[in-house]
Each structure stands twice: as C-alpha cells, then as structure tokens.
Amino acid sequence: MIWNEPNNKSHWDPEIDPDWSLFGTTVIEAAKAIQAVNPDVKRVLGGISPIDPFFIEKLRGHGVLDHVDVIAVHGFPLDWNLWPIQEWPQKIAEIEAVAPDHEIWATEVGVGSFGAEEVQVFGVDRTAELLVGRVPRIFWYSLYDLPQAWGATTRHKEAEGSSYYRHFYMGLIREDGTPKLALDHFRAHTPHMGIMQWFHFEDPRLDDAVAWLKRLGVTHLRTGLSWADSYRPGWEAWFDRQMEALEEFETTVTFCFTPESEGIQPHHTSPPKDPMYFADFCARMIERYAPAQQRKAVA
C-alpha cells in the first residue's frame, strides 16, 4: 500500500499540496519502482478516509489510477464518519462507479468500545454481515487498543474531544492485554476478515500479537513500514524482526510517513522534497521482503 489516508490531513498536508498533484507524482514514482522490482506485487492506493469518489476522480486526472491495482477505503461509521453503518455497500459502490477497472478493498474498518463494549460487538458482526463477500479484502482496525501514552496520529489531539479519545479504544484487546467482548465475535468471522495493526518502532507487542493472530485464525494482515523509521538507528534489525515474525501471513505492507529531513516541511505528513527518495525506499523494501521469486506480500 502506497501511503495511508492521503485525503486526511492527519496523514498528508493539503496546505502544501492543495490539488494533490505532488501526492500523485509520489504515488506514480513509487508504483513504478515497486513494479520494476516485482511486477507480481499488487500495488494498493493508500486507503482513503473519508470515502470520497471525487478524490478518486481527482487522482485519475493526475494519472495515478494507471499505476495501481487496488483502491482502498477506510470507514468508521459509529465513531468518526457521518454516515450510518448500513451504508457500507453503498460506499463501496460509489468507488466502484469511478474505478470500475480496479479491485476495491476495505483496509480499515472498525468500531470502538469508547462508549460501551456491546457497541463494538454489534459493530464487528454488522460489518462482517455487510462486507464479507462484497469486497475481496477486509481488515479490522485493530487488534490492540492504542496505548494512552503513545498518542494518536492526528492534527488536533485533545481539541477533538471524544473523537480524539476514541482512537484509544479501537482494539479487540485492551492495553493491558485482556480481551474485550468483541474478540470472540471477530473470531467467528476469520479468515474472511483480517486485521490491520500498526506496529510502532521496536513494538513490544509484536510476538504477543502474532500469537493472538494465530489463535484467532487470521490469515491476512495489514501493517506498515515507516519511511521515517528507516532514518532511525537500528531500523534494519527492527524491520527484519517484524517481517520475519509476520512471514506466515498474507501481508499488505503500508509505506508512508515522511522523514522530517526529506519533507518540504519537517513533518511526517509533508510531501517529500524529492518523491524519488520515497520511491527508492519502496523499491528497497520490496527487494528485501517481497523479491520477485516470492508471492506472498502486496504493497
């Protein structure tokens, strides 16, 4: 997957790139670099949030859709989106209408337990009812609650009120490692539903997560390799450990987050000064973890 939520200003800065032309160039160069290393790897456009067919049409105008195989969408109708959960099939159809020649994946779906765990139970079952069989790939966000001390990737933080705090209640497992009510309900929908789980740099939850995924019967996983993290000391050892631990899953790897030194502005949401640096990162990751003789990973 090339980037994450590009139409969400928590992940791409629209003040620097108001028409997303810089984003278009960044995706195209990355997609070309990935294809040159392994033409069998599916290239997924970073999941859009909100689900916006006009944004996809804009990217088509920039030539982006000619270089990706899959259009990804993210939806959280009981927490952040302004549409009811039963509209999931309609939201998928809106993107199919503007990209009929592409697969459509739901790479983040989720319902939090902020208000009540019973709401999340309903969300797991209803989401599965609406999307299993409707799209080829579904990834539930997420396995773990985000630890309160880590902070959520968002622009406004506590100023968002409950919208911000909901970020910390999206997991099926609490921060202390105990399961929520929804965990067994999710288990009933595997392997049709996968898991989306971000692993932070040197994340201590990695081995425990793999054990949980196996117990739950998960076969496909989405995670990320951060371009920004590749500028940290010891990044190669961490990336190798993470990808080795996830070897048995069919893994969609998200490449995103601009290193401060490489951004037009020193922020992870900034378009890169030179998109070829990001393309080179993507190519090196495919060469390292999904070379042409292998078939398991998608980018």
CSV table of C-alpha atoms in Angstrom, one decimal:
chain,number,residue,atom,x,y,z
A,1,MET,CA,0.0,0.0,0.0
A,2,ILE,CA,1.4,3.4,-1.1
A,3,TRP,CA,0.7,5.9,1.7
A,4,ASN,CA,-2.2,5.9,4.2
A,5,GLU,CA,-5.3,8.2,4.1
A,6,PRO,CA,-3.9,10.8,1.7
A,7,ASN,CA,-7.2,12.8,1.9
A,8,ASN,CA,-7.0,13.0,5.7
A,9,LYS,CA,-4.8,16.0,6.8
A,10,SER,CA,-3.5,13.9,9.7
A,11,HIS,CA,-1.5,11.9,7.1
A,12,TRP,CA,-1.0,14.3,4.1
A,13,ASP,CA,-0.7,18.1,4.3
A,14,PRO,CA,-3.2,19.7,1.9
A,15,GLU,CA,-1.9,23.2,2.6
A,16,ILE,CA,1.4,22.2,0.9
A,17,ASP,CA,-0.3,20.2,-1.8
A,18,PRO,CA,-3.9,21.5,-2.3
A,19,ASP,CA,-4.6,19.8,-5.5
A,20,TRP,CA,-2.8,16.5,-4.6
A,21,SER,CA,-0.6,16.8,-7.6
A,22,LEU,CA,2.5,16.2,-5.5
A,23,PHE,CA,0.8,13.2,-4.0
A,24,GLY,CA,0.0,11.9,-7.5
A,25,THR,CA,3.7,12.1,-8.5
A,26,THR,CA,4.8,10.5,-5.3
A,27,VAL,CA,2.4,7.5,-5.8
A,28,ILE,CA,3.3,7.1,-9.5
A,29,GLU,CA,7.0,7.0,-8.9
A,30,ALA,CA,6.6,4.6,-6.0
A,31,ALA,CA,4.3,2.4,-8.0
A,32,LYS,CA,6.7,2.3,-10.9
A,33,ALA,CA,9.6,1.5,-8.6
A,34,ILE,CA,7.7,-1.4,-7.0
A,35,GLN,CA,6.7,-2.9,-10.3
A,36,ALA,CA,10.3,-2.8,-11.5
A,37,VAL,CA,11.4,-4.9,-8.6
A,38,ASN,CA,8.5,-7.3,-8.6
A,39,PRO,CA,5.7,-7.0,-11.2
A,40,ASP,CA,3.6,-9.6,-9.4
A,41,VAL,CA,3.1,-7.5,-6.3
A,42,LYS,CA,-0.3,-5.8,-6.1
A,43,ARG,CA,0.0,-2.0,-5.7
A,44,VAL,CA,-2.7,-0.6,-3.4
A,45,LEU,CA,-3.6,3.1,-3.3
A,46,GLY,CA,-3.4,4.3,0.3
A,47,GLY,CA,-6.8,3.8,1.9
A,48,ILE,CA,-8.9,6.9,1.6
A,49,SER,CA,-10.7,8.4,4.6
A,50,PRO,CA,-13.3,9.8,4.1
A,51,ILE,CA,-14.6,7.5,1.3
A,52,ASP,CA,-14.8,10.1,-1.5
A,53,PRO,CA,-15.3,9.3,-5.2
A,54,PHE,CA,-14.4,12.8,-6.2
A,55,PHE,CA,-11.0,12.4,-4.6
A,56,ILE,CA,-10.5,9.2,-6.7
A,57,GLU,CA,-11.6,11.1,-9.8
A,58,LYS,CA,-9.0,13.8,-9.0
A,59,LEU,CA,-6.3,11.2,-8.7
A,60,ARG,CA,-7.4,9.6,-12.0
A,61,GLY,CA,-6.9,13.1,-13.5
A,62,HIS,CA,-3.3,13.0,-12.2
A,63,GLY,CA,-2.7,9.6,-13.8
A,64,VAL,CA,-2.5,7.7,-10.5
A,65,LEU,CA,-5.0,5.0,-11.3
A,66,ASP,CA,-3.0,3.8,-14.2
A,67,HIS,CA,-0.3,2.8,-11.8
A,68,VAL,CA,-2.2,1.0,-9.0
A,69,ASP,CA,-4.2,-2.3,-9.0
A,70,VAL,CA,-6.3,-1.7,-5.9
A,71,ILE,CA,-8.3,1.2,-4.5
A,72,ALA,CA,-8.5,1.0,-0.7
A,73,VAL,CA,-11.1,2.6,1.6
A,74,HIS,CA,-11.4,3.2,5.4
A,75,GLY,CA,-14.6,3.5,7.3
A,76,PHE,CA,-15.6,4.1,10.9
A,77,PRO,CA,-19.3,4.9,10.8
A,78,LEU,CA,-20.0,4.5,14.5
A,79,ASP,CA,-17.1,6.6,15.6
A,80,TRP,CA,-16.0,9.3,13.1
A,81,ASN,CA,-17.9,9.1,9.8
A,82,LEU,CA,-21.1,11.0,9.2
A,83,TRP,CA,-23.0,8.0,7.7
A,84,PRO,CA,-24.7,5.0,9.2
A,85,ILE,CA,-23.1,1.6,9.2
A,86,GLN,CA,-25.7,0.1,6.9
A,87,GLU,CA,-24.4,2.3,4.1
A,88,TRP,CA,-21.2,0.3,3.8
A,89,PRO,CA,-22.3,-1.4,0.5
A,90,GLN,CA,-23.3,2.0,-0.9
A,91,LYS,CA,-19.9,3.5,-0.1
A,92,ILE,CA,-18.2,0.6,-1.9
A,93,ALA,CA,-20.4,1.1,-4.9
A,94,GLU,CA,-19.6,4.8,-5.1
A,95,ILE,CA,-15.9,3.9,-5.5
A,96,GLU,CA,-16.6,1.1,-7.9
A,97,ALA,CA,-18.5,3.5,-10.1
A,98,VAL,CA,-15.5,5.8,-10.6
A,99,ALA,CA,-12.9,3.0,-10.7
A,100,PRO,CA,-14.6,0.0,-12.3
A,101,ASP,CA,-11.3,-1.4,-13.5
A,102,HIS,CA,-9.8,-1.8,-10.0
A,103,GLU,CA,-10.4,-4.1,-7.0
A,104,ILE,CA,-11.8,-2.3,-4.0
A,105,TRP,CA,-10.5,-3.3,-0.6
A,106,ALA,CA,-11.7,-2.2,2.8
A,107,THR,CA,-8.3,-1.9,4.5
A,108,GLU,CA,-9.5,-0.3,7.7
A,109,VAL,CA,-13.0,-1.0,9.2
A,110,GLY,CA,-13.7,-0.6,12.8
A,111,VAL,CA,-15.9,0.2,15.7
A,112,GLY,CA,-14.5,1.3,19.1
A,113,SER,CA,-15.5,0.4,22.6
A,114,PHE,CA,-15.3,4.0,23.9
A,115,GLY,CA,-19.0,4.2,24.8
A,116,ALA,CA,-19.7,0.5,25.5
A,117,GLU,CA,-18.1,-2.8,24.6
A,118,GLU,CA,-21.5,-4.0,23.4
A,119,VAL,CA,-21.4,-1.4,20.7
A,120,GLN,CA,-18.2,-2.9,19.4
A,121,VAL,CA,-19.7,-6.4,19.5
A,122,PHE,CA,-22.6,-5.1,17.3
A,123,GLY,CA,-20.0,-3.4,15.0
A,124,VAL,CA,-17.9,-6.5,14.4
A,125,ASP,CA,-20.9,-8.6,13.4
A,126,ARG,CA,-22.7,-6.0,11.4
A,127,THR,CA,-19.6,-5.0,9.5
A,128,ALA,CA,-18.9,-8.6,8.6
A,129,GLU,CA,-22.5,-9.1,7.5
A,130,LEU,CA,-22.3,-6.1,5.2
A,131,LEU,CA,-18.8,-6.6,3.7
A,132,VAL,CA,-17.9,-10.3,3.7
A,133,GLY,CA,-18.4,-11.4,0.2
A,134,ARG,CA,-18.8,-7.8,-1.0
A,135,VAL,CA,-15.1,-6.9,-1.2
A,136,PRO,CA,-12.0,-9.2,-1.6
A,137,ARG,CA,-10.1,-7.9,1.5
A,138,ILE,CA,-11.4,-6.6,4.8
A,139,PHE,CA,-9.0,-5.5,7.6
A,140,TRP,CA,-10.4,-4.9,11.1
A,141,TYR,CA,-8.8,-1.9,12.9
A,142,SER,CA,-7.3,-3.1,15.2
A,143,LEU,CA,-6.1,-6.0,17.3
A,144,TYR,CA,-4.9,-3.8,20.2
A,145,ASP,CA,-6.0,-0.6,21.8
A,146,LEU,CA,-3.6,2.2,21.2
A,147,PRO,CA,-1.7,2.8,24.5
A,148,GLN,CA,-2.7,6.1,26.0
A,149,ALA,CA,0.9,7.1,26.5
A,150,TRP,CA,1.7,6.8,22.8
A,151,GLY,CA,-0.7,9.4,21.4
A,152,ALA,CA,-2.8,9.1,18.2
A,153,THR,CA,-1.6,10.3,14.8
A,154,THR,CA,-4.0,13.3,14.4
A,155,ARG,CA,-3.6,17.0,13.9
A,156,HIS,CA,-5.8,18.4,16.6
A,157,LYS,CA,-5.4,15.9,19.5
A,158,GLU,CA,-7.5,16.7,22.6
A,159,ALA,CA,-9.2,19.6,20.9
A,160,GLU,CA,-11.2,17.0,19.0
A,161,GLY,CA,-12.9,16.0,22.2
A,162,SER,CA,-14.3,12.4,22.3
A,163,SER,CA,-13.3,12.0,18.6
A,164,TYR,CA,-9.6,12.0,19.7
A,165,TYR,CA,-10.1,9.7,22.7
A,166,ARG,CA,-11.9,7.1,20.5
A,167,HIS,CA,-8.5,6.4,18.9
A,168,PHE,CA,-7.5,4.6,22.0
A,169,TYR,CA,-10.5,2.2,22.1
A,170,MET,CA,-10.5,0.6,18.6
A,171,GLY,CA,-8.8,-2.7,19.5
A,172,LEU,CA,-10.2,-6.1,20.3
A,173,ILE,CA,-7.7,-6.4,23.1
A,174,ARG,CA,-7.2,-3.8,25.9
A,175,GLU,CA,-3.9,-2.0,26.6
A,176,ASP,CA,-3.3,-4.4,29.5
A,177,GLY,CA,-3.6,-7.4,27.2
A,178,THR,CA,-7.0,-8.6,28.3
A,179,PRO,CA,-9.6,-9.4,25.6
A,180,LYS,CA,-12.8,-7.4,25.1
A,181,LEU,CA,-16.3,-8.9,24.4
A,182,ALA,CA,-15.9,-8.4,20.7
A,183,LEU,CA,-12.8,-10.6,20.4
A,184,ASP,CA,-14.8,-13.9,20.2
A,185,HIS,CA,-17.2,-12.3,17.8
A,186,PHE,CA,-14.4,-11.3,15.5
A,187,ARG,CA,-13.0,-14.9,15.7
A,188,ALA,CA,-16.3,-16.1,14.2
A,189,HIS,CA,-15.5,-14.1,11.0
A,190,THR,CA,-12.0,-15.2,10.3
A,191,PRO,CA,-10.4,-15.9,7.9
A,192,HIS,CA,-12.8,-13.7,5.9
A,193,MET,CA,-11.8,-10.7,8.0
A,194,GLY,CA,-8.2,-9.8,8.5
A,195,ILE,CA,-6.5,-7.5,11.0
A,196,MET,CA,-4.9,-4.1,10.5
A,197,GLN,CA,-2.3,-3.5,13.2
A,198,TRP,CA,0.3,-0.8,13.2
A,199,PHE,CA,3.5,-1.9,15.0
A,200,HIS,CA,5.5,1.0,16.4
A,201,PHE,CA,9.3,1.1,16.2
A,202,GLU,CA,10.6,-1.8,18.3
A,203,ASP,CA,7.0,-2.5,19.4
A,204,PRO,CA,7.0,-4.8,22.5
A,205,ARG,CA,3.6,-6.3,21.5
A,206,LEU,CA,4.9,-8.0,18.3
A,207,ASP,CA,5.3,-11.5,19.5
A,208,ASP,CA,2.2,-11.5,21.5
A,209,ALA,CA,0.3,-10.1,18.5
A,210,VAL,CA,1.5,-13.0,16.3
A,211,ALA,CA,0.3,-15.5,18.9
A,212,TRP,CA,-3.1,-13.9,19.1
A,213,LEU,CA,-3.5,-13.7,15.3
A,214,LYS,CA,-2.7,-17.4,15.1
A,215,ARG,CA,-5.3,-18.3,17.8
A,216,LEU,CA,-7.9,-16.1,16.1
A,217,GLY,CA,-7.4,-17.9,12.7
A,218,VAL,CA,-6.3,-14.7,10.9
A,219,THR,CA,-4.6,-15.3,7.6
A,220,HIS,CA,-4.3,-11.8,6.1
A,221,LEU,CA,-2.8,-8.8,7.9
A,222,ARG,CA,-2.1,-5.2,7.1
A,223,THR,CA,0.7,-3.3,8.8
A,224,GLY,CA,3.2,-0.6,8.0
A,225,LEU,CA,6.9,0.0,7.4
A,226,SER,CA,7.6,3.7,8.1
A,227,TRP,CA,9.8,5.6,5.7
A,228,ALA,CA,10.6,7.9,8.6
A,229,ASP,CA,11.6,5.0,10.8
A,230,SER,CA,14.1,4.0,8.2
A,231,TYR,CA,16.2,7.0,9.3
A,232,ARG,CA,16.4,5.7,12.9
A,233,PRO,CA,19.5,3.8,14.2
A,234,GLY,CA,18.8,0.1,14.2
A,235,TRP,CA,15.9,0.3,11.7
A,236,GLU,CA,17.1,-2.7,9.6
A,237,ALA,CA,17.1,-5.0,12.6
A,238,TRP,CA,13.6,-3.9,13.6
A,239,PHE,CA,12.2,-4.2,10.1
A,240,ASP,CA,13.7,-7.6,9.7
A,241,ARG,CA,12.4,-8.8,13.0
A,242,GLN,CA,8.9,-7.5,12.2
A,243,MET,CA,8.7,-9.0,8.8
A,244,GLU,CA,10.2,-12.3,9.9
A,245,ALA,CA,7.6,-12.6,12.7
A,246,LEU,CA,4.8,-11.9,10.1
A,247,GLU,CA,6.1,-14.3,7.5
A,248,GLU,CA,3.3,-16.8,7.6
A,249,PHE,CA,0.5,-14.2,7.0
A,250,GLU,CA,-0.5,-12.7,3.7
A,251,THR,CA,0.6,-9.2,4.5
A,252,THR,CA,-0.3,-5.9,3.0
A,253,VAL,CA,2.6,-3.5,3.9
A,254,THR,CA,1.9,0.2,4.0
A,255,PHE,CA,4.7,2.5,3.1
A,256,CYS,CA,4.2,6.0,4.4
A,257,PHE,CA,5.4,8.9,6.8
A,258,THR,CA,7.9,11.3,5.5
A,259,PRO,CA,11.2,11.7,7.4
A,260,GLU,CA,11.5,15.3,8.7
A,261,SER,CA,14.7,15.9,6.8
A,262,GLU,CA,13.1,14.8,3.5
A,263,GLY,CA,9.8,16.8,3.7
A,264,ILE,CA,9.0,20.1,2.1
A,265,GLN,CA,8.1,20.9,5.7
A,266,PRO,CA,9.7,18.9,8.6
A,267,HIS,CA,6.7,16.8,9.4
A,268,HIS,CA,5.6,13.2,8.6
A,269,THR,CA,2.6,14.5,6.7
A,270,SER,CA,4.6,16.6,4.3
A,271,PRO,CA,5.0,15.8,0.7
A,272,PRO,CA,8.7,14.8,0.1
A,273,LYS,CA,11.1,17.3,-1.4
A,274,ASP,CA,12.1,14.6,-3.9
A,275,PRO,CA,9.5,11.8,-4.5
A,276,MET,CA,12.2,9.6,-5.9
A,277,TYR,CA,13.6,9.2,-2.4
A,278,PHE,CA,10.3,7.7,-1.3
A,279,ALA,CA,10.2,5.5,-4.5
A,280,ASP,CA,13.7,4.2,-3.7
A,281,PHE,CA,12.5,3.3,-0.1
A,282,CYS,CA,9.6,1.4,-1.6
A,283,ALA,CA,11.8,-0.5,-4.0
A,284,ARG,CA,14.3,-1.4,-1.4
A,285,MET,CA,11.6,-2.8,0.9
A,286,ILE,CA,10.1,-4.9,-1.9
A,287,GLU,CA,13.6,-6.2,-2.8
A,288,ARG,CA,14.2,-7.0,0.8
A,289,TYR,CA,10.9,-8.6,1.8
A,290,ALA,CA,9.0,-9.5,-1.4
A,291,PRO,CA,11.5,-10.2,-4.1
A,292,ALA,CA,10.3,-11.5,-7.5
A,293,GLN,CA,10.6,-15.1,-6.6
A,294,GLN,CA,8.2,-14.7,-3.7
A,295,ARG,CA,4.4,-14.2,-4.0
A,296,LYS,CA,3.0,-13.5,-0.5
A,297,ALA,CA,3.2,-9.8,0.0
A,298,VAL,CA,1.4,-6.9,-1.5
A,299,ALA,CA,2.4,-3.3,-1.3
